[in-house]
mmCIF file of C-alpha atoms in Angstrom:
data_model
loop_
_atom_site.group_PDB
_atom_site.id
_atom_site.type_symbol
_atom_site.label_atom_id
_atom_site.label_comp_id
_atom_site.label_asym_id
_atom_site.label_seq_id
_atom_site.Cartn_x
_atom_site.Cartn_y
_atom_site.Cartn_z
ATOM 1 C CA MET A 1 45.628 -21.758 6.602
ATOM 2 C CA ALA A 2 42.058 -23.057 5.621
ATOM 3 C CA ASP A 3 40.376 -22.454 2.088
ATOM 4 C CA GLU A 4 37.195 -20.939 2.860
ATOM 5 C CA ARG A 5 35.347 -23.060 0.101
ATOM 6 C CA ASP A 6 37.092 -26.818 1.040
ATOM 7 C CA PRO A 7 34.814 -29.292 -0.165
ATOM 8 C CA VAL A 8 35.040 -31.557 2.523
ATOM 9 C CA VAL A 9 33.659 -29.805 5.384
ATOM 10 C CA SER A 10 30.566 -28.852 2.808
ATOM 11 C CA ARG A 11 30.101 -32.259 1.988
ATOM 12 C CA ARG A 12 29.875 -33.379 5.595
ATOM 13 C CA TYR A 13 28.095 -30.245 6.164
ATOM 14 C CA ARG A 14 25.437 -31.798 3.436
ATOM 15 C CA GLU A 15 25.603 -34.709 5.462
ATOM 16 C CA LEU A 16 24.198 -32.940 8.891
ATOM 17 C CA GLY A 17 21.080 -33.836 7.499
ATOM 18 C CA ALA A 18 18.730 -31.455 4.530
ATOM 19 C CA GLU A 19 15.826 -30.329 7.611
ATOM 20 C CA GLU A 20 13.247 -28.158 6.415
ATOM 21 C CA PRO A 21 10.330 -26.202 7.479
ATOM 22 C CA PRO A 22 7.106 -28.533 8.027
ATOM 23 C CA ARG A 23 4.055 -28.383 5.930
ATOM 24 C CA GLU A 24 2.035 -26.393 8.233
ATOM 25 C CA LEU A 25 4.639 -23.402 8.673
ATOM 26 C CA ASP A 26 5.223 -23.084 4.893
ATOM 27 C CA GLU A 27 0.966 -23.305 4.429
ATOM 28 C CA ARG A 28 0.721 -20.870 7.450
ATOM 29 C CA ILE A 29 3.401 -18.540 5.995
ATOM 30 C CA LEU A 30 2.302 -18.700 2.567
ATOM 31 C CA ALA A 31 -1.475 -17.668 3.872
ATOM 32 C CA ILE A 32 -0.335 -14.397 5.376
ATOM 33 C CA SER A 33 1.366 -13.930 1.936
ATOM 34 C CA ARG A 34 -1.612 -14.373 0.247
ATOM 35 C CA ARG A 35 -3.882 -11.978 3.565
ATOM 36 C CA GLY A 36 -0.937 -9.436 2.891
ATOM 37 C CA LEU A 37 -1.904 -8.689 -1.157
ATOM 38 C CA GLU A 38 -5.250 -8.787 -0.569
ATOM 39 C CA ARG A 39 -5.071 -6.392 2.652
ATOM 40 C CA ARG A 40 -3.730 -4.558 0.010
ATOM 41 C CA ARG A 41 -6.307 -4.924 -3.248
ATOM 42 C CA TRP A 42 -8.716 -3.340 -0.642
ATOM 43 C CA TYR A 43 -6.768 -1.118 1.404
ATOM 44 C CA GLY A 44 -6.509 1.629 -1.695
ATOM 45 C CA PRO A 45 -9.681 1.727 -2.862
ATOM 46 C CA ALA A 46 -10.924 2.232 0.804
ATOM 47 C CA ALA A 47 -8.514 4.388 2.192
ATOM 48 C CA ILE A 48 -9.644 6.737 -1.416
ATOM 49 C CA ALA A 49 -13.135 6.215 -0.600
ATOM 50 C CA ALA A 50 -12.441 7.258 2.787
ATOM 51 C CA MET A 51 -10.860 10.139 2.091
ATOM 52 C CA LEU A 52 -13.231 10.965 -0.704
ATOM 53 C CA VAL A 53 -16.503 11.007 2.383
ATOM 54 C CA LEU A 54 -14.155 13.369 4.493
ATOM 55 C CA ALA A 55 -13.286 15.814 1.475
ATOM 56 C CA VAL A 56 -17.262 16.208 0.691
ATOM 57 C CA GLY A 57 -17.861 16.128 4.218
ATOM 58 C CA VAL A 58 -15.860 18.914 4.398
ATOM 59 C CA ALA A 59 -16.896 21.058 1.538
ATOM 60 C CA VAL A 60 -20.291 20.009 2.799
ATOM 61 C CA GLN A 61 -19.479 21.833 6.494
ATOM 62 C CA ILE A 62 -17.767 24.995 4.453
ATOM 63 C CA GLU A 63 -20.921 25.594 2.684
ATOM 64 C CA ARG A 64 -23.642 24.865 4.973
ATOM 65 C CA LYS A 65 -21.386 27.623 7.628
ATOM 66 C CA PRO A 66 -22.041 30.325 5.808
ATOM 67 C CA GLU A 67 -26.052 29.807 4.626
ATOM 68 C CA ASP A 68 -26.621 29.392 8.879
ATOM 69 C CA ALA A 69 -25.110 32.933 9.647
ATOM 70 C CA VAL A 70 -27.091 34.965 7.281
ATOM 71 C CA VAL A 71 -30.423 32.981 7.810
ATOM 72 C CA ALA A 72 -31.413 35.777 10.629
ATOM 73 C CA ASP A 73 -31.569 38.173 7.886
ATOM 74 C CA ALA A 74 -32.089 35.665 5.152
ATOM 75 C CA PRO A 75 -35.659 36.110 4.783
ATOM 76 C CA GLN A 76 -36.239 40.091 4.414
ATOM 77 C CA LYS A 77 -32.594 40.101 2.047
ATOM 78 C CA GLU A 78 -34.143 37.858 -0.457
ATOM 79 C CA LYS A 79 -37.474 39.126 -0.473
ATOM 80 C CA GLU A 80 -35.703 42.034 -1.724
ATOM 81 C CA GLN A 81 -33.867 40.394 -3.911
ATOM 82 C CA GLU A 82 -36.945 38.308 -5.610
ATOM 83 C CA GLN A 83 -38.855 42.048 -6.048
ATOM 84 C CA PRO A 84 -37.443 42.946 -9.109
ATOM 85 C CA ALA A 85 -37.384 39.535 -10.311
ATOM 86 C CA ALA A 86 -40.967 38.559 -9.559
ATOM 87 C CA LYS A 87 -41.504 42.149 -11.665
ATOM 88 C CA VAL A 88 -39.072 41.248 -14.473
ATOM 89 C CA GLU A 89 -41.795 37.534 -14.738
ATOM 90 C CA ALA A 90 -44.313 39.777 -14.752
ATOM 91 C CA ALA A 91 -43.723 42.242 -17.315
ATOM 92 C CA GLU A 92 -42.236 39.409 -19.472
ATOM 93 C CA GLN A 93 -46.473 37.001 -18.724
ATOM 94 C CA ALA A 94 -46.828 39.414 -22.975
ATOM 95 C CA LYS A 95 -44.317 37.529 -24.233
ATOM 96 C CA PRO A 96 -45.543 33.783 -22.649
ATOM 97 C CA ALA A 97 -44.169 31.188 -24.551
ATOM 98 C CA PRO A 98 -40.193 30.543 -24.787
ATOM 99 C CA LYS A 99 -39.598 33.003 -20.892
ATOM 100 C CA ALA A 100 -42.262 30.788 -18.854
ATOM 101 C CA ALA A 101 -40.196 27.991 -19.961
ATOM 102 C CA ALA A 102 -37.371 29.063 -19.094
ATOM 103 C CA PRO A 103 -37.748 28.041 -15.293
ATOM 104 C CA HIS A 104 -38.977 25.168 -16.214
ATOM 105 C CA GLN A 105 -35.892 24.161 -17.627
ATOM 106 C CA PHE A 106 -33.779 24.586 -15.474
ATOM 107 C CA ALA A 107 -35.457 23.313 -12.837
ATOM 108 C CA ALA A 108 -35.320 20.093 -15.604
ATOM 109 C CA GLU A 109 -31.595 19.931 -15.341
ATOM 110 C CA PRO A 110 -30.386 17.384 -13.313
ATOM 111 C CA PRO A 111 -30.112 18.163 -10.071
ATOM 112 C CA ALA A 112 -26.336 19.225 -9.207
ATOM 113 C CA ALA A 113 -25.466 17.560 -5.575
ATOM 114 C CA PRO A 114 -29.114 16.237 -4.532
ATOM 115 C CA ALA A 115 -28.454 16.452 -1.091
ATOM 116 C CA SER A 116 -28.121 20.223 -0.473
ATOM 117 C CA ARG A 117 -31.476 20.446 -2.187
ATOM 118 C CA ALA A 118 -32.694 18.061 -0.065
ATOM 119 C CA ASP A 119 -32.089 20.936 3.049
ATOM 120 C CA GLU A 120 -32.333 23.406 0.763
ATOM 121 C CA ALA A 121 -36.275 22.418 0.285
ATOM 122 C CA PRO A 122 -37.777 24.166 3.554
ATOM 123 C CA ARG A 123 -35.974 27.819 3.426
ATOM 124 C CA GLU A 124 -37.256 27.334 -0.728
ATOM 125 C CA LEU A 125 -40.515 26.619 0.794
ATOM 126 C CA ALA A 126 -40.859 29.710 3.369
ATOM 127 C CA LYS A 127 -39.585 31.852 0.867
ATOM 128 C CA ARG A 128 -42.657 31.330 -1.794
ATOM 129 C CA ASN A 129 -45.144 31.079 1.333
ATOM 130 C CA GLU A 130 -43.194 35.083 1.322
ATOM 131 C CA GLY A 131 -43.323 36.306 -1.459
ATOM 132 C CA ALA A 132 -47.121 35.535 -2.662
ATOM 133 C CA ALA A 133 -47.889 38.554 -1.553
ATOM 134 C CA ALA A 134 -45.286 40.033 -4.488
ATOM 135 C CA ALA A 135 -46.917 37.846 -7.420
ATOM 136 C CA SER A 136 -50.212 35.723 -8.603
ATOM 137 C CA ALA A 137 -48.913 32.098 -6.829
ATOM 138 C CA PRO A 138 -48.416 30.466 -10.321
ATOM 139 C CA GLN A 139 -46.110 32.829 -11.325
ATOM 140 C CA ALA A 140 -43.991 32.594 -8.583
ATOM 141 C CA ALA A 141 -43.402 29.800 -7.767
ATOM 142 C CA PRO A 142 -41.070 29.070 -10.658
ATOM 143 C CA SER A 143 -40.270 32.205 -10.616
ATOM 144 C CA ALA A 144 -38.640 31.478 -7.145
ATOM 145 C CA GLY A 145 -37.582 27.849 -8.059
ATOM 146 C CA ALA A 146 -35.313 29.344 -11.089
ATOM 147 C CA SER A 147 -33.442 31.261 -7.982
ATOM 148 C CA VAL A 148 -33.305 28.346 -6.005
ATOM 149 C CA GLN A 149 -32.072 26.724 -8.838
ATOM 150 C CA ASP A 150 -29.349 29.297 -9.800
ATOM 151 C CA ARG A 151 -28.184 29.635 -5.991
ATOM 152 C CA LEU A 152 -27.933 26.177 -6.015
ATOM 153 C CA MET A 153 -26.147 25.391 -9.581
ATOM 154 C CA SER A 154 -23.913 28.701 -8.654
ATOM 155 C CA LYS A 155 -23.116 26.561 -5.645
ATOM 156 C CA THR A 156 -22.517 23.538 -6.617
ATOM 157 C CA GLU A 157 -21.671 23.295 -10.544
ATOM 158 C CA SER A 158 -17.605 24.382 -12.320
ATOM 159 C CA PRO A 159 -16.996 27.413 -13.987
ATOM 160 C CA GLU A 160 -16.920 25.632 -16.696
ATOM 161 C CA ALA A 161 -19.756 23.811 -16.263
ATOM 162 C CA TRP A 162 -21.760 27.178 -15.438
ATOM 163 C CA LEU A 163 -19.931 29.031 -18.675
ATOM 164 C CA GLU A 164 -21.609 26.180 -20.460
ATOM 165 C CA ARG A 165 -25.182 27.162 -18.941
ATOM 166 C CA ILE A 166 -24.859 30.672 -20.137
ATOM 167 C CA ALA A 167 -23.605 29.887 -23.268
ATOM 168 C CA GLU A 168 -26.488 27.759 -23.637
ATOM 169 C CA LEU A 169 -28.615 30.589 -22.313
ATOM 170 C CA ARG A 170 -27.628 32.929 -24.974
ATOM 171 C CA ARG A 171 -28.005 30.561 -27.696
ATOM 172 C CA GLN A 172 -31.778 29.901 -26.566
ATOM 173 C CA GLY A 173 -31.887 33.920 -27.311
ATOM 174 C CA LYS A 174 -32.430 33.964 -23.337
ATOM 175 C CA HIS A 175 -29.834 37.207 -22.909
ATOM 176 C CA GLU A 176 -31.238 39.099 -19.380
ATOM 177 C CA GLU A 177 -31.425 35.427 -17.455
ATOM 178 C CA ALA A 178 -28.007 34.378 -19.470
ATOM 179 C CA ASP A 179 -26.831 38.567 -18.119
ATOM 180 C CA LYS A 180 -27.331 37.418 -14.931
ATOM 181 C CA ALA A 181 -26.038 34.560 -14.623
ATOM 182 C CA LEU A 182 -22.854 36.300 -16.205
ATOM 183 C CA ALA A 183 -22.892 38.414 -13.251
ATOM 184 C CA GLU A 184 -22.838 36.121 -10.553
ATOM 185 C CA PHE A 185 -20.473 33.945 -12.215
ATOM 186 C CA ARG A 186 -18.122 37.320 -12.019
ATOM 187 C CA GLN A 187 -19.208 38.075 -8.529
ATOM 188 C CA ARG A 188 -18.218 34.502 -7.523
ATOM 189 C CA TYR A 189 -14.630 33.332 -9.305
ATOM 190 C CA PRO A 190 -13.762 37.346 -9.998
ATOM 191 C CA GLY A 191 -10.115 35.876 -10.895
ATOM 192 C CA TYR A 192 -11.465 33.331 -13.695
ATOM 193 C CA ARG A 193 -10.329 34.948 -17.106
ATOM 194 C CA LEU A 194 -12.082 33.914 -19.870
ATOM 195 C CA SER A 195 -9.959 33.283 -23.071
ATOM 196 C CA ASP A 196 -11.695 34.848 -25.968
ATOM 197 C CA GLN A 197 -13.565 31.521 -27.554
ATOM 198 C CA VAL A 198 -15.339 31.697 -24.346
ATOM 199 C CA ARG A 199 -16.334 34.999 -24.116
ATOM 200 C CA ALA A 200 -17.990 34.731 -27.414
ATOM 201 C CA LYS A 201 -20.270 32.218 -26.088
ATOM 202 C CA VAL A 202 -21.129 33.643 -22.851
ATOM 203 C CA GLU A 203 -21.642 37.803 -23.600
ATOM 204 C CA LYS A 204 -23.697 39.656 -25.501
ATOM 205 C CA LYS A 205 -22.516 40.801 -28.431
ATOM 206 C CA MET B 1 14.197 -19.355 -18.312
ATOM 207 C CA GLU B 2 13.603 -19.038 -14.475
ATOM 208 C CA ALA B 3 12.829 -15.450 -12.973
ATOM 209 C CA GLY B 4 15.177 -14.219 -10.291
ATOM 210 C CA ASP B 5 15.164 -13.183 -6.419
ATOM 211 C CA GLU B 6 14.591 -9.986 -7.226
ATOM 212 C CA GLU B 7 12.047 -10.251 -10.195
ATOM 213 C CA LEU B 8 9.949 -12.530 -8.505
ATOM 214 C CA MET B 9 9.923 -9.754 -4.877
ATOM 215 C CA LEU B 10 9.057 -7.100 -6.864
ATOM 216 C CA ALA B 11 6.484 -9.233 -8.840
ATOM 217 C CA TYR B 12 4.932 -9.861 -5.635
ATOM 218 C CA ARG B 13 5.564 -6.511 -4.549
ATOM 219 C CA ASP B 14 3.057 -5.607 -7.323
ATOM 220 C CA GLY B 15 0.560 -8.262 -6.617
ATOM 221 C CA ASN B 16 1.105 -11.268 -7.960
ATOM 222 C CA ALA B 17 0.727 -13.925 -4.789
ATOM 223 C CA GLY B 18 1.938 -16.720 -7.148
ATOM 224 C CA ALA B 19 5.633 -15.242 -6.968
ATOM 225 C CA PHE B 20 6.072 -15.271 -3.390
ATOM 226 C CA GLU B 21 5.110 -18.911 -3.442
ATOM 227 C CA THR B 22 8.017 -19.166 -5.848
ATOM 228 C CA LEU B 23 10.441 -17.420 -4.422
ATOM 229 C CA TYR B 24 9.624 -19.095 -0.827
ATOM 230 C CA THR B 25 9.383 -22.570 -2.395
ATOM 231 C CA ARG B 26 13.369 -22.111 -2.895
ATOM 232 C CA HIS B 27 14.739 -20.461 0.056
ATOM 233 C CA ARG B 28 12.512 -22.189 2.756
ATOM 234 C CA GLY B 29 14.728 -25.185 3.022
ATOM 235 C CA ARG B 30 17.961 -23.173 3.626
ATOM 236 C CA LEU B 31 16.653 -20.822 5.079
ATOM 237 C CA TYR B 32 14.820 -22.706 7.537
ATOM 238 C CA ARG B 33 18.441 -24.880 8.128
ATOM 239 C CA PHE B 34 20.348 -22.078 8.539
ATOM 240 C CA VAL B 35 17.974 -20.902 11.696
ATOM 241 C CA LEU B 36 17.844 -24.078 12.894
ATOM 242 C CA ARG B 37 21.637 -24.949 13.174
ATOM 243 C CA SER B 38 22.094 -21.128 14.767
ATOM 244 C CA VAL B 39 19.732 -21.716 17.312
ATOM 245 C CA LYS B 40 19.277 -24.781 19.521
ATOM 246 C CA ALA B 41 15.180 -25.156 19.530
ATOM 247 C CA ARG B 42 13.403 -26.194 16.849
ATOM 248 C CA GLY B 43 10.442 -24.144 18.684
ATOM 249 C CA THR B 44 12.247 -21.483 18.239
ATOM 250 C CA ALA B 45 14.195 -22.102 14.512
ATOM 251 C CA GLU B 46 10.500 -21.998 13.266
ATOM 252 C CA GLU B 47 9.112 -19.115 15.066
ATOM 253 C CA LEU B 48 12.380 -16.620 13.756
ATOM 254 C CA PHE B 49 12.324 -19.332 10.558
ATOM 255 C CA GLN B 50 8.596 -17.782 10.308
ATOM 256 C CA GLU B 51 9.464 -14.193 11.494
ATOM 257 C CA VAL B 52 11.862 -13.906 8.671
ATOM 258 C CA TRP B 53 9.201 -14.282 6.309
ATOM 259 C CA MET B 54 6.857 -12.341 8.102
ATOM 260 C CA ARG B 55 9.909 -9.559 7.610
ATOM 261 C CA VAL B 56 9.786 -10.030 3.460
ATOM 262 C CA ILE B 57 6.379 -9.346 3.878
ATOM 263 C CA GLU B 58 5.682 -5.913 5.688
ATOM 264 C CA ALA B 59 8.459 -4.611 3.717
ATOM 265 C CA ARG B 60 7.454 -5.769 0.122
ATOM 266 C CA SER B 61 5.749 -2.458 -1.237
ATOM 267 C CA ARG B 62 9.487 -1.166 0.344
ATOM 268 C CA TYR B 63 11.338 -3.641 -2.430
ATOM 269 C CA THR B 64 13.780 -2.411 -3.928
ATOM 270 C CA PRO B 65 16.885 -4.895 -5.432
ATOM 271 C CA GLN B 66 19.880 -2.857 -4.227
ATOM 272 C CA ALA B 67 21.284 -5.983 -2.588
ATOM 273 C CA ARG B 68 20.794 -9.915 -4.146
ATOM 274 C CA PHE B 69 17.801 -11.168 -3.365
ATOM 275 C CA THR B 70 19.953 -13.527 -0.703
ATOM 276 C CA THR B 71 21.827 -10.795 1.092
ATOM 277 C CA TRP B 72 18.089 -8.830 2.083
ATOM 278 C CA LEU B 73 16.935 -12.244 3.104
ATOM 279 C CA TYR B 74 19.557 -13.584 5.305
ATOM 280 C CA THR B 75 20.435 -10.129 5.813
ATOM 281 C CA ILE B 76 16.845 -9.947 8.583
ATOM 282 C CA ALA B 77 17.761 -13.861 9.612
ATOM 283 C CA HIS B 78 20.713 -12.706 10.900
ATOM 284 C CA ASN B 79 19.838 -9.719 12.358
ATOM 285 C CA LEU B 80 16.592 -11.324 14.249
ATOM 286 C CA LEU B 81 19.307 -13.952 15.139
ATOM 287 C CA THR B 82 21.432 -11.116 16.455
ATOM 288 C CA ASP B 83 18.450 -10.052 18.714
ATOM 289 C CA HIS B 84 17.294 -13.600 19.860
ATOM 290 C CA TRP B 85 20.683 -14.211 21.458
ATOM 291 C CA ARG B 86 21.083 -11.101 22.853
ATOM 292 C CA ARG B 87 18.381 -12.611 24.647
ATOM 293 C CA LYS B 88 18.730 -15.732 25.577
ATOM 294 C CA GLY B 89 21.977 -16.374 24.806
ATOM 295 C CA LEU B 90 24.369 -18.666 22.069
ATOM 296 C CA THR B 91 23.970 -21.972 21.940
ATOM 297 C CA LEU B 92 23.214 -24.527 18.164
ATOM 298 C CA VAL B 93 20.709 -26.639 17.778
ATOM 299 C CA GLU B 94 20.809 -30.603 18.498
ATOM 300 C CA LEU B 95 20.067 -32.513 15.826
ATOM 301 C CA ASP B 96 18.293 -35.578 16.011
ATOM 302 C CA GLU B 97 19.424 -38.578 14.865
ATOM 303 C CA ASP B 98 16.562 -39.301 12.161
ATOM 304 C CA THR B 99 17.873 -35.832 10.126
ATOM 305 C CA HIS B 100 21.850 -37.969 9.358
ATOM 306 C CA ALA B 101 22.381 -38.864 6.644
ATOM 307 C CA PRO B 102 21.357 -42.498 5.937
ATOM 308 C CA ALA B 103 23.226 -44.878 7.695
ATOM 309 C CA PRO B 104 25.878 -47.677 5.534
ATOM 310 C CA ASP B 105 24.955 -51.243 6.192
ATOM 311 C CA ASP B 106 28.039 -52.379 8.222
ATOM 312 C CA PRO B 107 26.866 -51.628 11.708
ATOM 313 C CA ALA B 108 30.993 -50.546 12.823
ATOM 314 C CA ARG B 109 30.724 -48.119 9.658
ATOM 315 C CA SER B 110 27.435 -47.174 10.667
ATOM 316 C CA ALA B 111 29.256 -46.525 14.074
ATOM 317 C CA GLU B 112 32.011 -45.081 13.290
ATOM 318 C CA ALA B 113 30.018 -42.018 10.757
ATOM 319 C CA ARG B 114 28.078 -40.815 13.175
ATOM 320 C CA GLN B 115 30.505 -40.093 15.191
ATOM 321 C CA ALA B 116 32.225 -38.205 12.295
ATOM 322 C CA LEU B 117 29.308 -35.834 11.751
ATOM 323 C CA SER B 118 29.089 -35.839 15.913
ATOM 324 C CA ARG B 119 32.060 -34.748 16.043
ATOM 325 C CA PHE B 120 31.472 -32.310 13.218
ATOM 326 C CA ALA B 121 28.357 -31.292 14.391
ATOM 327 C CA ALA B 122 29.976 -30.287 17.750
ATOM 328 C CA ALA B 123 32.786 -28.536 16.022
ATOM 329 C CA LEU B 124 29.792 -26.651 14.508
ATOM 330 C CA GLU B 125 28.504 -25.715 17.688
ATOM 331 C CA ALA B 126 31.167 -25.220 19.126
ATOM 332 C CA LEU B 127 31.922 -22.071 16.825
ATOM 333 C CA PRO B 128 32.526 -18.603 18.027
ATOM 334 C CA PRO B 129 29.101 -17.701 16.932
ATOM 335 C CA ALA B 130 30.431 -14.854 14.215
ATOM 336 C CA GLN B 131 32.320 -17.628 13.006
ATOM 337 C CA ARG B 132 29.389 -20.350 12.851
ATOM 338 C CA GLN B 133 27.468 -17.236 11.265
ATOM 339 C CA ALA B 134 30.082 -16.625 8.417
ATOM 340 C CA PHE B 135 29.903 -20.901 7.710
ATOM 341 C CA LEU B 136 26.672 -21.048 7.299
ATOM 342 C CA LEU B 137 25.905 -18.303 5.603
ATOM 343 C CA HIS B 138 28.744 -19.128 3.131
ATOM 344 C CA GLU B 139 27.369 -22.731 2.760
ATOM 345 C CA GLU B 140 24.075 -22.723 3.153
ATOM 346 C CA GLY B 141 22.324 -19.577 1.534
ATOM 347 C CA GLY B 142 26.036 -19.764 -0.911
ATOM 348 C CA LEU B 143 26.784 -15.710 -0.163
ATOM 349 C CA SER B 144 30.284 -14.213 -1.183
ATOM 350 C CA LEU B 145 32.497 -12.583 1.377
ATOM 351 C CA ALA B 146 31.305 -9.703 0.376
ATOM 352 C CA GLU B 147 28.047 -10.621 0.736
ATOM 353 C CA ILE B 148 28.272 -12.417 4.503
ATOM 354 C CA ALA B 149 30.319 -9.340 5.571
ATOM 355 C CA ALA B 150 26.773 -6.685 4.426
ATOM 356 C CA ALA B 151 24.659 -9.363 5.601
ATOM 357 C CA THR B 152 26.481 -9.015 9.064
ATOM 358 C CA GLY B 153 27.473 -6.308 9.246
ATOM 359 C CA SER B 154 31.364 -5.568 9.602
ATOM 360 C CA ASN B 155 33.705 -5.316 6.580
ATOM 361 C CA GLU B 156 34.922 -8.503 3.985
ATOM 362 C CA GLU B 157 38.546 -9.082 5.727
ATOM 363 C CA ALA B 158 36.902 -9.404 8.839
ATOM 364 C CA ALA B 159 34.240 -11.925 6.424
ATOM 365 C CA LYS B 160 37.108 -13.581 5.388
ATOM 366 C CA SER B 161 38.471 -13.927 8.365
ATOM 367 C CA ARG B 162 35.625 -15.631 10.568
ATOM 368 C CA LEU B 163 34.829 -18.068 7.541
ATOM 369 C CA ARG B 164 38.764 -18.830 7.023
ATOM 370 C CA TYR B 165 39.542 -19.818 11.024
ATOM 371 C CA ALA B 166 35.990 -21.600 10.932
ATOM 372 C CA MET B 167 36.871 -24.052 7.762
ATOM 373 C CA ALA B 168 40.458 -24.434 10.208
ATOM 374 C CA LYS B 169 38.200 -25.521 12.680
ATOM 375 C CA LEU B 170 35.582 -28.255 11.189
ATOM 376 C CA LYS B 171 37.381 -29.390 9.373
ATOM 377 C CA ALA B 172 40.038 -30.097 11.754
ATOM 378 C CA ALA B 173 37.200 -32.262 13.611
ATOM 379 C CA LEU B 174 37.198 -34.344 10.408
ATOM 380 C CA ASP B 175 40.428 -35.339 10.306
ATOM 381 C CA ASP B 176 40.061 -35.719 14.562
ATOM 382 C CA GLY B 177 38.719 -39.224 12.988
#
């Protein structure tokens, strides 16, 4: 019975030669091994980028659809909604400095979603034209601008950012706007639980 | 201290190209001979050899060191060879004269040595494929009986029996000289 570790057989086997793969084959395989890593390097980020683009695309579509559906009766409703706002603005003309500044301050904030804003521009223009009869042009425009800005922000900003904005309004003493923004917030996020700390900042004392 | 095969493979999986080069350099010769002596044509051996490494490269993201890297590598090679034999039949490579060991000065002894090697090569080629695989996995891969069994999908007893028969036949070819 032969031992499975026979040194004579092993030695003779070694004498058959020590062939090696050709250099070109080595180079080809090593190049492929490196390409495999390179591919992985950009596949990951590319896949993430593609997913983000897709997610944003879907979100934008979802965001647009309900608006498009109500666009037919929107001007009338918006007009109705803005009339009280215009009245409030007119009444507040008596205290010019802080109140008049408010819409401009919002407008100066960085846009949350430039694409959405660009999309809103024509509609905003049409609305301004409609609202011109209800209030004087110089005042109505910022008022309408603030309204659109509010809507845009409420559509795009996170609940936390929204609450922070309300808290800022309270700090600035703009309680009426803060109340309005808080009401919109509650309408949008009915299940959102406010911590005591946040509640103290955003609710009227 | 030199990094182990498994460690190198994990490093390659994690993006270290140099780790693969080290691993490849370490195993290229033995794996190449294992494949070359299992098939007839050198071109086919090169294709299969490349294919083995392609499989290693492709499988890197799934690699977990459950067994020795060598066992895994030769299992891939064995499976590819089995597929190849299924398609083409069973033969061993014909060894080139110039790949033999350097010939002694004495022409008579040189001829005798060449004859002995030819007999040995013929005996290796004549082995049943399962026995030849067991022998080559043992000689080139350095695999233990348990690892040969794992690589060839058999059990340890079968691996031991195949290797023992292969050794006996090759030794007999040497003794005939």
